[in-house]
Amino acid sequence: MEEEAGEELGLDRSSPGDFHFYHADLYDPEDRLQIFPDPNVRMRREVVQAEMSHEPRGAGDGKVQRDLQEEVDELVHLYGLEDDHELGDEFVDENLPGMGVSEYPPHMMKRRDPAREQRDWRLTREVAEAEDLGLGGWGSAGQCQDLREAYRYAHGRASEEYECYVIPEEEDEEEAVDVFCVTCKTPIRAFQKVFDEHKEHEVIPLNKALESAKDEIHKNMYKLEKQILEMENFANHLEEVFITVEEQNFESHYNEILETLAQKYEEKIQALGEKKKEKLEALYGQLVSCGENLDTCKELMETIEEMCHEEKVDFIKDAVLMADRLGKFLKTKTDVEISAQPDFEDQTLDFSDVEQLMGSINAVPAPSAPVINPQAPNSATGSSVRVCWSLYSDDTVESYQLSYRPVRDSSPGKDQAEFTVTVKETYCSVMKLVPNTQYEFWVTAHNRAGPSPPSERAVYMTAPSPPIIKTDEIRSCEEAALVCWESGNLNPVDSYTLELTRAAGPEAPGVTESVVGIPTCESLVQLQPGQSYLIYVRALNVGGPSARSQPATVHTAGSYFHLNKDTCHPWLTVSEDGLTVARSERKTPAREPRPSDGRFTRCVAVLGNLIPVRGRHYWEVEVDECLDYTVGVAFEDVPKQEDLGANCLSWCMRHTFASSRHKYEFLHNRTTPDIRITVPPEKIGILLDYENSKLSFFNVDISQHLYTFKCQLHQFVHPCFSLEKPGFLKIYNGISMPKHVTF
């Protein structure tokens, strides 16, 4: 413990002769307080050596006392304690009588610190040991004790006797920050770098961080000043441009006004000069006439005066003549009024154009030409179309005038009536138009300054009319339906949409499905067996879809078809419903009709329009047992000049009745099997099975199978019917297959 205390106080105790006293290293080298200046330290060493050589104490008392006083004065001056006389007196002589603890000033009193007392105790113990080694007589009145108290004073230590001390700075005061944490960007104390959360952070000295922050602030201030200068220059430039533009604008307007006024001034001056000349000429003519009249009067007066001097007889004679002359002169009307007034009438000047120019300086300019938009999808109906346009945002508009006319025969509006609509919005719904027709539109904007130039012309198109479904040509089977319709429009449309709505049951409503993009006027759609459907068709063009067509009903209980009148022999007649064919009793023409591409000519027959769907198709034919007929199937290109069954393109059942005998043949390529039918059928069922390549015939009344062809059907076939004698055949289709045919 003693060695540690000695090391803590900086005492080297290796030998008494080398004893040195060092101040405690409590500060950094730069900030260390030099308690004992170098000369005093040297002097202290000399005093210690003199004591160890056992010099008389009295000889050196005066000198040591003076040196000690100088050291105390220097310490007082160093810590700014010159005004504290009591403190100085205390260190000069701490044993003055009557000085107790209570007499110290409040700023010199402090509570006891156990740690500090422990250090002071060790220091006292060291001094005592030094006295035991022969250092006790070091100076008069306890010079070692004085040095100890001076040391305590320099380091803020308290006197053991009075337990009070004077310190330049409170020890328990919070230590000032001296480093800067770069990671947290905050100043911290040095020990926080070692023990606190800043242990792993990067730190720099506080003065370096301060310099860096100052540099950064100066850089930012420089940049800010530069930006402010640039903004001021830009604002000045904008102001100059604005002033220049305004001056040029006003100068242009005022120059135009001055030119107009100068022109009007010249015109009025010229008109006034011409009027002045006319008036002067009239006045001059009147002045000449007046002078002539005055000369005449003067001559008459002179003549009368001469007559007064004549004889009475001559006077009377001349007086009679003079009276006649005077009478004639007086009867002459003399215009003594000025014909032309010298003053000019008030000239009314028309300054309307000048006022217009003056008003144009502050007036709103006429708007620019609007931009009409292309037609948007689904923006039209069959009788209306919605037209939209746009305008520059800076223009002031009070109204728009929309003009349009129909486009026909690809000629934009030649000799077509034009129509105009005035609106305030940038859109307009034009009504009462023709369906599926192109119209040419253009628009102008108006304000108090006048109209704008017209926009570019845009072509809009109305939606088509609803198509018309051909209900008598609908063909169906259990799995599909072929629907045909008419466009209902003079102009072609882009496509069609077919809508299917399954008939709603008692529990669930119908669901609508659509088939879109159909290019032609027919469509083959897949359906579910045993259902009923309502079918609608819409036509589409760039304007949008048309309204729905009238519905058509389709049942998928069986195959449904009509007879094709285009293939009918001229001797046959097809009923309106397309399900009955008849041959009348009229006399057979002497010659056969001319060959045709579609009609039968030699064979009196007709084809049916069966839906082109592979699968199974079933229909029934009502026949008369005394009738010669042929029923079966044939390809569409079967020769029309040959009998049915006489070629490889038809498969038929033929019946002939002669001499009360029935003959049945199942013909294909002029061949028939040897089959006898004992019960003549009155209704024949026909089953066409594409999947199994079979064609079967049945006696419906007795559910009897008659015959089945094994046929290669590489193409679609159609039902065929022929009558060799007058009579009729009635067709039943759209019925479900009986159980006896599903073998």
XYZ file of C-alpha atoms in Angstrom:
743
model
C 0.000 0.000 0.000
C 2.790 2.355 0.831
C 4.565 1.645 -2.444
C 1.358 2.163 -4.401
C 0.717 5.471 -2.622
C 4.224 6.559 -3.429
C 3.784 5.695 -7.084
C 0.470 7.486 -7.131
C 2.074 10.670 -5.814
C 5.036 10.392 -8.150
C 7.612 9.690 -5.310
C 10.738 7.792 -6.169
C 11.890 6.055 -2.943
C 14.813 4.098 -4.333
C 17.261 5.922 -2.031
C 17.107 8.814 0.404
C 19.718 10.684 -1.516
C 17.742 10.602 -4.772
C 14.439 11.645 -3.250
C 12.402 13.781 -5.696
C 8.892 15.154 -5.385
C 6.809 15.224 -8.648
C 3.333 16.638 -9.086
C 0.548 14.141 -9.968
C -0.007 13.450 -13.710
C -3.739 14.123 -13.692
C -3.911 15.995 -17.020
C -2.675 15.557 -20.545
C 0.803 16.939 -21.321
C -0.654 19.902 -23.194
C -3.218 20.730 -20.509
C -1.082 19.930 -17.423
C -1.031 22.719 -14.845
C 2.546 23.702 -14.003
C 2.160 23.961 -10.283
C 5.921 24.374 -9.577
C 7.815 26.279 -12.237
C 11.175 24.885 -13.170
C 13.322 27.376 -11.153
C 11.341 26.696 -8.000
C 11.678 22.973 -8.518
C 15.443 23.371 -8.714
C 15.401 25.512 -5.602
C 13.324 22.913 -3.757
C 15.810 20.214 -4.666
C 18.633 22.360 -3.257
C 16.708 22.832 0.007
C 16.167 19.078 0.355
C 19.850 18.375 -0.267
C 20.825 20.980 2.347
C 18.514 19.348 4.900
C 19.933 15.922 4.201
C 23.469 17.255 4.723
C 22.364 18.356 8.255
C 22.857 22.074 7.716
C 21.669 24.271 10.628
C 17.996 25.047 10.363
C 18.267 28.614 11.465
C 20.708 29.533 8.733
C 18.244 28.729 5.980
C 14.980 29.748 7.653
C 14.775 33.163 6.147
C 15.613 32.053 2.633
C 13.266 29.041 2.665
C 10.463 31.168 4.116
C 10.834 33.663 1.324
C 10.897 30.961 -1.339
C 7.796 29.375 0.110
C 6.012 32.712 0.155
C 6.930 33.285 -3.495
C 5.568 29.887 -4.446
C 2.300 30.552 -2.633
C 1.979 33.981 -4.275
C 2.630 32.431 -7.650
C -0.073 29.811 -7.057
C -2.518 32.491 -5.897
C -1.799 34.505 -9.003
C -2.072 31.423 -11.212
C -5.587 30.590 -9.973
C -6.839 34.157 -9.710
C -7.147 34.274 -5.930
C -5.517 37.647 -5.293
C -8.705 39.077 -3.763
C -9.140 36.265 -1.280
C -7.018 37.650 1.577
C -8.225 35.180 4.126
C -7.205 32.312 1.880
C -3.788 33.819 1.396
C -3.360 34.367 5.115
C -4.406 30.798 5.734
C -1.612 29.429 3.583
C 0.910 31.796 4.995
C 0.151 30.645 8.520
C -2.522 28.016 8.966
C -1.995 27.903 12.773
C -3.307 31.431 13.468
C -5.393 31.384 16.661
C -9.127 31.797 16.557
C -9.529 30.482 13.009
C -12.010 27.617 12.984
C -13.979 25.726 10.423
C -16.963 27.955 10.749
C -14.912 31.025 9.789
C -14.258 29.881 6.257
C -16.363 31.428 3.536
C -19.225 29.291 2.144
C -17.483 28.791 -1.223
C -14.554 27.192 0.600
C -16.678 24.626 2.459
C -17.322 21.142 1.042
C -18.641 17.863 2.343
C -16.200 15.132 3.354
C -15.183 12.717 0.644
C -13.997 9.302 1.979
C -11.899 8.598 -1.089
C -10.217 11.983 -0.838
C -9.581 11.506 2.888
C -7.943 8.152 2.129
C -5.572 9.818 -0.320
C -4.798 12.626 2.150
C -4.154 10.009 4.826
C -1.629 8.254 2.647
C 0.037 11.553 1.838
C 0.302 12.369 5.574
C 1.722 8.955 6.210
C 4.360 9.440 3.536
C 5.381 12.734 5.085
C 5.661 11.108 8.486
C 7.909 8.417 7.070
C 10.013 11.093 5.431
C 10.499 12.771 8.852
C 11.583 9.425 10.304
C 14.264 9.289 7.608
C 15.758 12.550 8.783
C 13.605 14.971 6.848
C 11.607 16.193 9.844
C 13.643 19.336 10.337
C 12.915 20.541 6.850
C 12.308 24.272 7.357
C 10.924 26.208 10.300
C 7.343 25.970 11.569
C 6.742 22.772 9.516
C 7.855 23.625 5.987
C 7.002 20.132 4.772
C 3.496 20.662 6.033
C 3.365 23.905 4.040
C 4.424 22.145 0.869
C 1.829 19.481 1.501
C -0.889 22.090 1.902
C 0.297 23.885 -1.237
C 0.100 20.615 -3.149
C -3.394 20.036 -1.822
C -4.382 23.548 -2.763
C -3.102 23.098 -6.327
C -5.100 19.865 -6.729
C -8.205 20.904 -4.820
C -7.443 18.938 -1.674
C -8.901 19.868 1.722
C -7.015 20.613 4.898
C -7.107 17.693 7.302
C -7.519 19.983 10.209
C -10.356 22.130 8.905
C -11.846 19.710 6.313
C -12.305 22.511 3.811
C -10.496 23.631 0.718
C -10.619 25.945 -2.257
C -10.765 24.384 -5.758
C -10.686 26.115 -9.091
C -13.369 23.763 -10.466
C -15.854 21.382 -8.847
C -14.647 17.762 -9.147
C -18.095 16.241 -9.241
C -19.126 18.611 -12.013
C -19.966 16.799 -15.252
C -16.921 16.332 -17.440
C -16.971 18.363 -20.671
C -17.305 16.601 -24.042
C -14.059 16.364 -25.959
C -14.673 14.007 -28.937
C -17.261 13.727 -31.710
C -19.025 10.485 -32.750
C -19.179 10.391 -36.550
C -21.700 7.518 -36.598
C -24.249 9.172 -34.285
C -23.232 12.718 -35.306
C -23.144 13.940 -31.700
C -20.385 15.146 -29.294
C -19.511 12.743 -26.485
C -17.004 12.407 -23.616
C -13.873 10.371 -24.140
C -14.739 7.619 -21.661
C -18.045 6.989 -23.477
C -16.010 5.748 -26.441
C -14.604 2.982 -24.202
C -17.558 1.953 -22.058
C -20.748 3.291 -23.698
C -22.741 2.416 -26.804
C -20.230 4.388 -28.898
C -17.582 1.700 -28.401
C -17.701 0.472 -31.997
C -18.366 3.883 -33.543
C -15.918 6.102 -35.351
C -14.880 9.170 -33.326
C -12.756 12.199 -34.099
C -11.480 15.064 -31.933
C -14.037 17.728 -31.197
C -11.974 20.527 -32.700
C -11.572 18.545 -35.911
C -15.328 17.893 -36.069
C -15.922 21.577 -35.408
C -13.605 22.592 -38.241
C -15.263 20.074 -40.565
C -18.720 21.384 -39.685
C -17.553 24.963 -40.245
C -16.139 24.012 -43.642
C -19.367 22.270 -44.607
C -21.437 25.262 -43.504
C -19.199 27.620 -45.476
C -19.535 25.417 -48.563
C -23.316 25.293 -48.250
C -23.465 29.039 -47.697
C -21.345 29.536 -50.798
C -23.613 27.271 -52.829
C -26.693 29.016 -51.458
C -25.308 32.433 -52.322
C -24.457 31.184 -55.785
C -27.984 29.835 -56.306
C -29.502 33.071 -55.006
C -27.354 35.019 -57.430
C -28.389 32.774 -60.316
C -32.059 33.110 -59.375
C -31.742 36.893 -59.191
C -30.064 36.972 -62.598
C -32.782 34.719 -64.026
C -35.532 36.903 -62.522
C -33.875 40.014 -63.967
C -33.651 38.324 -67.335
C -37.331 37.341 -67.210
C -38.265 40.867 -66.233
C -36.264 42.286 -69.144
C -37.867 39.823 -71.553
C -41.328 40.636 -70.208
C -40.740 44.373 -70.464
C -39.315 43.977 -73.960
C -42.252 41.883 -75.142
C -44.782 44.257 -73.600
C -43.041 47.288 -75.104
C -42.896 45.652 -78.501
C -46.552 44.672 -78.278
C -47.718 48.149 -77.267
C -45.388 49.811 -79.762
C -46.771 47.666 -82.558
C -50.388 48.445 -81.597
C -49.776 52.179 -81.204
C -47.838 52.421 -84.472
C -50.761 50.792 -86.222
C -53.164 53.232 -84.572
C -51.005 56.253 -85.560
C -50.819 55.047 -89.139
C -54.590 54.674 -89.248
C -55.098 58.160 -87.801
C -52.621 59.700 -90.248
C -54.364 57.999 -93.151
C -57.765 59.284 -92.015
C -56.288 62.762 -91.556
C -54.990 62.824 -95.132
C -58.310 61.580 -96.468
C -60.277 64.255 -94.604
C -57.856 67.023 -95.651
C -58.228 66.008 -99.288
C -62.039 65.912 -99.031
C -62.130 69.338 -97.365
C -59.879 70.800 -100.090
C -62.203 69.574 -102.821
C -65.274 71.014 -101.083
C -63.455 74.332 -100.540
C -62.633 74.563 -104.242
C -66.242 73.907 -105.227
C -67.540 76.614 -102.853
C -64.985 79.187 -104.087
C -65.921 78.571 -107.702
C -69.631 79.025 -106.921
C -68.987 82.264 -105.023
C -66.834 83.610 -107.849
C -69.581 82.968 -110.395
C -72.132 84.710 -108.201
C -69.747 87.675 -107.743
C -69.324 88.102 -111.515
C -73.092 88.045 -112.049
C -73.577 90.653 -109.353
C -70.998 92.941 -110.978
C -72.723 92.712 -114.322
C -76.025 93.692 -112.748
C -74.404 96.646 -111.037
C -72.963 97.881 -114.352
C -76.382 97.670 -115.962
C -77.993 99.674 -113.147
C -75.268 102.293 -113.371
C -75.797 102.679 -117.082
C -79.543 103.112 -116.594
C -78.966 105.795 -113.958
C -76.703 107.737 -116.270
C -79.189 107.497 -119.101
C -82.015 108.750 -116.862
C -79.893 111.666 -115.718
C -79.209 112.683 -119.328
C -82.898 112.486 -120.108
C -83.715 114.908 -117.348
C -81.744 117.618 -119.152
C -83.547 117.161 -122.449
C -86.633 118.989 -123.689
C -89.945 117.983 -122.381
C -91.173 116.521 -125.643
C -88.003 114.448 -126.042
C -88.062 113.574 -122.377
C -91.514 112.174 -122.632
C -90.581 110.072 -125.627
C -87.456 108.767 -124.011
C -89.243 108.289 -120.681
C -91.690 105.924 -122.319
C -88.847 103.846 -123.711
C -86.945 104.016 -120.421
C -89.996 102.922 -118.496
C -90.275 99.912 -120.711
C -86.606 99.097 -120.125
C -86.944 99.627 -116.398
C -89.992 97.415 -116.334
C -88.152 94.669 -118.124
C -85.110 95.034 -115.810
C -87.230 95.009 -112.726
C -89.007 91.941 -113.949
C -85.595 90.182 -114.129
C -85.006 88.298 -110.834
C -81.686 89.062 -109.313
C -80.309 86.508 -106.748
C -78.763 88.560 -104.024
C -78.296 85.630 -101.637
C -74.971 83.812 -101.391
C -75.407 80.488 -103.032
C -72.513 78.819 -101.221
C -72.091 79.395 -97.492
C -68.496 80.037 -96.499
C -68.734 77.856 -93.424
C -68.325 74.131 -93.844
C -70.724 71.599 -92.432
C -69.653 69.529 -89.460
C -67.511 66.601 -90.500
C -68.397 63.350 -88.739
C -65.362 61.131 -88.558
C -65.676 57.366 -88.261
C -63.229 56.172 -85.654
C -64.705 52.681 -85.287
C -61.650 50.972 -86.740
C -59.389 53.076 -84.495
C -61.509 52.172 -81.501
C -61.263 48.542 -82.544
C -57.493 48.815 -82.667
C -57.420 50.533 -79.292
C -59.663 47.865 -77.840
C -57.537 45.083 -79.247
C -54.689 46.113 -76.963
C -56.516 44.876 -73.878
C -59.154 42.737 -75.581
C -59.308 38.952 -75.496
C -57.959 37.521 -78.768
C -59.990 35.203 -80.936
C -59.477 31.547 -79.994
C -57.312 29.204 -81.995
C -58.722 26.332 -84.006
C -60.053 23.480 -81.828
C -58.700 19.949 -82.203
C -61.462 17.453 -82.889
C -60.880 14.003 -81.421
C -61.154 10.738 -83.342
C -64.239 8.694 -82.699
C -64.063 6.719 -79.471
C -65.266 3.112 -79.309
C -68.921 2.611 -78.364
C -69.610 6.346 -78.710
C -72.561 5.987 -81.095
C -75.991 4.429 -81.389
C -78.066 3.778 -84.458
C -79.394 7.350 -84.434
C -76.851 9.386 -82.447
C -73.130 9.955 -82.033
C -71.044 11.668 -79.354
C -68.423 14.071 -80.732
C -65.583 15.397 -78.544
C -62.877 18.001 -79.136
C -60.274 19.961 -77.185
C -58.873 23.503 -77.109
C -55.685 25.190 -75.984
C -55.916 26.021 -72.291
C -54.985 29.703 -72.745
C -57.908 30.477 -75.053
C -61.099 32.098 -73.794
C -64.185 30.558 -75.385
C -67.836 31.486 -74.931
C -69.394 28.831 -77.184
C -68.668 26.244 -79.854
C -70.364 25.721 -83.178
C -70.387 22.106 -84.349
C -71.124 21.509 -88.025
C -71.688 18.169 -89.750
C -72.970 16.567 -92.930
C -73.303 12.980 -94.158
C -70.594 11.308 -96.200
C -71.909 9.176 -99.022
C -70.248 7.322 -101.877
C -66.831 8.055 -100.324
C -67.183 11.725 -101.242
C -66.848 14.035 -98.225
C -69.966 16.167 -98.225
C -70.445 17.052 -101.879
C -73.840 18.624 -102.396
C -74.921 17.476 -98.951
C -76.898 19.583 -96.523
C -74.949 20.956 -93.589
C -76.265 21.089 -90.035
C -75.049 23.236 -87.137
C -75.320 22.856 -83.369
C -74.176 25.472 -80.795
C -72.947 24.219 -77.425
C -70.858 25.492 -74.517
C -69.082 22.230 -73.643
C -66.290 20.469 -75.513
C -68.591 17.610 -76.475
C -71.960 17.164 -78.115
C -74.360 14.269 -78.680
C -75.848 14.710 -82.142
C -79.262 13.070 -82.541
C -81.602 12.020 -85.383
C -78.936 10.452 -87.592
C -79.137 7.563 -90.057
C -77.839 4.172 -88.836
C -74.511 2.802 -90.102
C -73.718 6.074 -91.886
C -70.570 8.175 -91.909
C -70.772 11.850 -90.982
C -68.167 14.557 -91.356
C -67.761 16.865 -88.342
C -65.828 20.072 -87.742
C -66.020 22.682 -84.972
C -65.239 26.386 -84.446
C -64.768 28.251 -81.147
C -66.336 31.675 -80.532
C -65.804 34.560 -78.123
C -66.451 38.311 -78.240
C -63.401 38.786 -80.460
C -64.864 36.510 -83.115
C -64.747 32.901 -84.320
C -61.699 30.712 -84.537
C -60.571 28.953 -87.695
C -62.416 25.660 -88.235
C -60.858 22.500 -86.924
C -59.711 19.605 -89.022
C -62.587 17.477 -90.255
C -63.198 14.114 -88.616
C -65.440 11.307 -89.826
C -67.736 9.669 -87.273
C -70.015 6.720 -87.897
C -73.322 5.787 -86.348
C -73.952 2.289 -85.032
C -75.634 -0.209 -87.360
C -79.264 -1.212 -87.430
C -80.184 -4.473 -85.708
C -79.773 -7.543 -87.959
C -82.772 -9.670 -88.992
C -82.561 -13.370 -88.122
C -83.862 -15.762 -90.797
C -85.914 -17.993 -88.567
C -87.004 -20.246 -91.446
C -83.367 -21.071 -92.239
C -82.212 -21.985 -88.728
C -80.813 -25.524 -88.609
C -79.999 -27.355 -85.405
C -79.219 -30.688 -83.835
C -78.677 -31.942 -80.305
C -75.220 -30.360 -80.055
C -75.220 -27.259 -82.288
C -77.217 -24.752 -84.292
C -76.540 -22.879 -87.520
C -78.083 -19.390 -87.397
C -78.400 -17.136 -90.461
C -79.446 -13.487 -90.609
C -79.607 -10.419 -92.824
C -77.425 -7.405 -92.082
C -80.253 -4.873 -92.140
C -77.817 -2.129 -93.243
C -77.031 -0.675 -96.638
C -73.361 -0.220 -95.792
C -71.218 -3.156 -94.662
C -70.461 -3.620 -90.968
C -67.264 -4.751 -89.263
C -68.527 -7.858 -87.465
C -71.445 -9.454 -85.660
C -72.019 -10.712 -82.130
C -74.342 -13.617 -81.397
C -75.878 -13.803 -77.915
C -77.312 -17.024 -76.482
C -79.658 -17.021 -73.527
C -80.670 -20.380 -72.164
C -84.353 -20.461 -71.313
C -84.753 -19.840 -67.599
C -86.024 -22.705 -65.555
C -88.335 -22.474 -62.580
C -85.357 -22.270 -60.222
C -82.571 -20.367 -61.960
C -82.565 -17.416 -64.401
C -81.094 -17.730 -67.871
C -77.417 -17.059 -68.496
C -76.336 -15.109 -71.584
C -73.264 -16.151 -73.553
C -71.767 -14.286 -76.507
C -69.914 -15.272 -79.652
C -68.018 -12.220 -80.950
C -66.125 -11.308 -84.104
C -68.375 -13.150 -86.576
C -67.417 -11.852 -90.054
C -70.375 -13.222 -92.080
C -74.145 -13.400 -91.704
C -74.205 -16.924 -90.283
C -72.668 -18.741 -87.353
C -72.439 -22.327 -86.170
C -72.583 -22.413 -82.358
C -72.159 -25.313 -79.956
C -75.094 -25.988 -77.613
C -76.158 -28.376 -74.867
C -78.575 -31.217 -75.717
C -82.183 -31.052 -74.623
C -82.225 -27.281 -74.043
C -84.125 -24.287 -75.389
C -82.256 -21.095 -76.333
C -83.168 -17.534 -77.252
C -80.747 -16.207 -79.848
C -80.010 -12.520 -80.536
C -77.615 -10.934 -83.035
C -75.896 -7.525 -82.925
C -73.979 -5.763 -85.686
C -70.800 -3.803 -84.880
C -68.787 -1.034 -86.542
C -66.410 1.684 -85.344
C -69.309 3.545 -83.764
C -70.306 0.663 -81.516
C -72.798 -2.209 -81.413
C -76.329 -2.091 -82.689
C -79.381 -2.918 -80.648
C -80.409 -6.554 -80.303
C -82.254 -8.229 -83.107
C -85.613 -9.877 -82.610
C -85.076 -13.187 -80.781
C -85.194 -16.598 -82.409
C -85.901 -19.803 -80.487
C -83.761 -22.910 -80.939
C -84.479 -26.341 -79.416
C -81.782 -28.999 -79.207
C -84.175 -31.983 -78.828
C -83.216 -33.355 -82.264
C -82.181 -32.411 -85.775
C -84.177 -29.594 -87.320
C -84.024 -28.531 -90.971
C -86.089 -27.121 -93.836
C -86.383 -28.103 -97.473
C -84.083 -26.178 -99.800
C -86.295 -24.457 -102.351
C -83.283 -23.634 -104.503
C -82.886 -27.358 -105.319
C -86.587 -28.081 -105.846
C -87.707 -29.548 -109.191
C -90.176 -27.221 -110.956
C -92.906 -29.834 -110.722
C -92.716 -29.864 -106.931
C -94.079 -27.370 -104.452
C -92.653 -26.703 -100.975
C -94.962 -25.445 -98.238
C -94.341 -22.186 -96.429
C -93.039 -23.916 -93.315
C -90.550 -25.847 -95.490
C -91.623 -29.251 -94.144
C -93.986 -30.541 -96.849
C -93.288 -31.269 -100.527
C -96.107 -31.990 -102.972
C -96.557 -32.916 -106.633
C -99.807 -31.721 -108.155
C -102.253 -33.584 -110.459
C -101.572 -31.286 -113.387
C -100.472 -32.693 -116.714
C -96.793 -33.378 -117.003
C -95.069 -30.932 -119.357
C -94.013 -32.352 -122.727
C -90.356 -31.458 -122.173
C -88.138 -31.465 -119.166
C -86.766 -28.217 -117.743
C -83.357 -26.985 -118.767
C -80.347 -28.206 -116.788
C -79.392 -26.037 -113.832
C -76.540 -25.966 -111.329
C -78.753 -26.209 -108.241
C -82.155 -27.601 -109.264
C -83.082 -31.155 -110.068
C -84.128 -31.460 -113.707
C -84.706 -35.127 -114.600
C -85.392 -36.513 -111.127
C -88.416 -34.838 -109.528
C -86.706 -34.301 -106.176
C -85.665 -31.770 -103.554
C -82.883 -31.632 -100.930
C -83.149 -30.649 -97.306
C -80.731 -28.286 -95.475
C -79.239 -30.450 -92.743
C -76.852 -28.793 -90.336
C -73.206 -29.584 -91.210
C -72.333 -31.258 -87.889
C -71.063 -34.798 -87.506
C -72.913 -36.963 -85.065
C -76.329 -38.620 -85.247
C -79.337 -37.069 -86.993
C -82.852 -38.468 -87.004
C -86.001 -37.429 -88.860
C -89.249 -39.075 -90.008
C -91.219 -38.926 -93.277
C -94.959 -39.518 -93.538
C -95.792 -41.434 -96.748
C -98.806 -42.972 -98.525
C -98.569 -46.698 -99.168
C -99.942 -46.164 -102.690
C -97.399 -43.436 -103.502
C -94.215 -43.842 -105.543
C -91.504 -42.071 -103.572
C -87.805 -42.064 -102.780
C -86.244 -40.951 -99.491
C -82.661 -41.004 -98.272
C -79.519 -38.853 -98.262
C -77.260 -37.422 -100.970
C -74.231 -35.175 -101.325
C -74.887 -31.592 -102.228
C -73.191 -32.021 -105.625
C -75.216 -35.128 -106.563
C -75.995 -35.097 -110.331
C -79.330 -33.360 -110.774
C -79.999 -35.092 -114.094
C -79.934 -38.603 -112.626
C -82.315 -40.504 -110.400
C -81.571 -40.752 -106.703
C -79.661 -43.939 -105.920
C -78.391 -44.292 -109.456
C -74.904 -43.066 -108.535
C -72.334 -43.337 -105.790
C -73.321 -39.980 -104.260
C -76.725 -40.989 -102.894
C -78.207 -43.675 -100.638
C -81.996 -44.094 -100.894
C -85.052 -46.187 -100.108
C -87.379 -46.343 -103.111
C -91.024 -47.498 -103.130
C -93.145 -48.252 -106.189
C -96.745 -49.443 -106.192
C -98.141 -51.399 -109.161
C -100.957 -53.968 -109.436
C -101.557 -53.887 -105.702
C -97.971 -54.851 -105.102
C -95.394 -52.916 -103.072
C -91.804 -52.915 -104.164
C -89.052 -51.580 -101.839
C -85.474 -51.002 -102.995
C -82.485 -49.718 -101.076
C -80.457 -48.146 -103.871
C -76.853 -47.042 -104.018
C -74.960 -46.802 -107.300
C -77.917 -48.633 -108.996
C -77.616 -51.683 -106.754
C -80.053 -52.958 -104.162
C -80.121 -55.905 -101.767
C -82.872 -58.517 -101.958
C -85.101 -57.489 -99.092
C -88.835 -58.071 -98.728
C -91.007 -55.871 -96.515
C -94.323 -57.372 -95.571
C -95.824 -54.430 -93.695
C -95.863 -51.238 -95.756
C -94.711 -48.354 -93.542
C -96.782 -45.225 -93.285
C -94.049 -43.287 -91.481
C -90.405 -43.980 -92.171
C -87.694 -43.114 -89.641
C -84.230 -42.281 -90.982
C -81.093 -42.315 -88.809
C -77.867 -40.788 -90.164
C -74.885 -41.821 -88.044
C -71.641 -40.091 -89.084
C -69.611 -41.655 -86.296
C -70.379 -45.224 -87.394
C -70.793 -44.397 -91.132
C -74.320 -45.817 -91.187
C -77.662 -44.864 -92.712
C -80.651 -46.784 -91.271
C -84.363 -46.909 -92.181
C -87.173 -47.845 -89.781
C -90.913 -48.496 -89.815
C -91.885 -46.107 -87.081
C -95.370 -47.465 -86.484
C -94.170 -50.949 -85.597
C -90.621 -49.965 -84.503
C -89.160 -52.198 -87.186
C -85.664 -51.910 -88.599
C -85.806 -52.047 -92.401
C -82.244 -51.693 -93.676
C -78.851 -50.122 -92.882
C -76.275 -48.847 -95.382
C -72.567 -48.994 -94.626
C -71.430 -45.799 -96.329
C -68.230 -43.749 -96.441
C -69.326 -40.176 -95.756
C -66.248 -38.074 -96.521
C -68.436 -34.998 -96.867
C -71.646 -33.766 -95.336
C -74.849 -35.158 -96.851
C -78.389 -33.780 -96.961
C -81.817 -35.460 -96.816
C -83.382 -36.011 -100.239
C -86.996 -36.617 -101.284
C -88.513 -37.565 -104.622
C -92.088 -38.101 -105.912
C -92.635 -40.053 -109.121
C -96.431 -39.567 -109.049
C -98.718 -36.887 -107.686
C -98.910 -36.806 -103.904
C -97.024 -35.318 -100.982
C -94.429 -36.129 -98.346
C -94.555 -34.588 -94.884
C -91.364 -34.298 -92.841
C -91.129 -34.488 -89.058
C -87.889 -33.268 -87.500
C -86.671 -31.680 -84.321
C -87.764 -34.791 -82.432
C -85.835 -37.012 -80.094
C -84.641 -40.392 -81.311
C -86.904 -43.288 -80.294
C -85.456 -46.109 -78.257
C -85.777 -48.645 -81.092
C -83.289 -46.735 -83.258
C -80.553 -46.609 -80.613
C -79.415 -50.198 -81.130
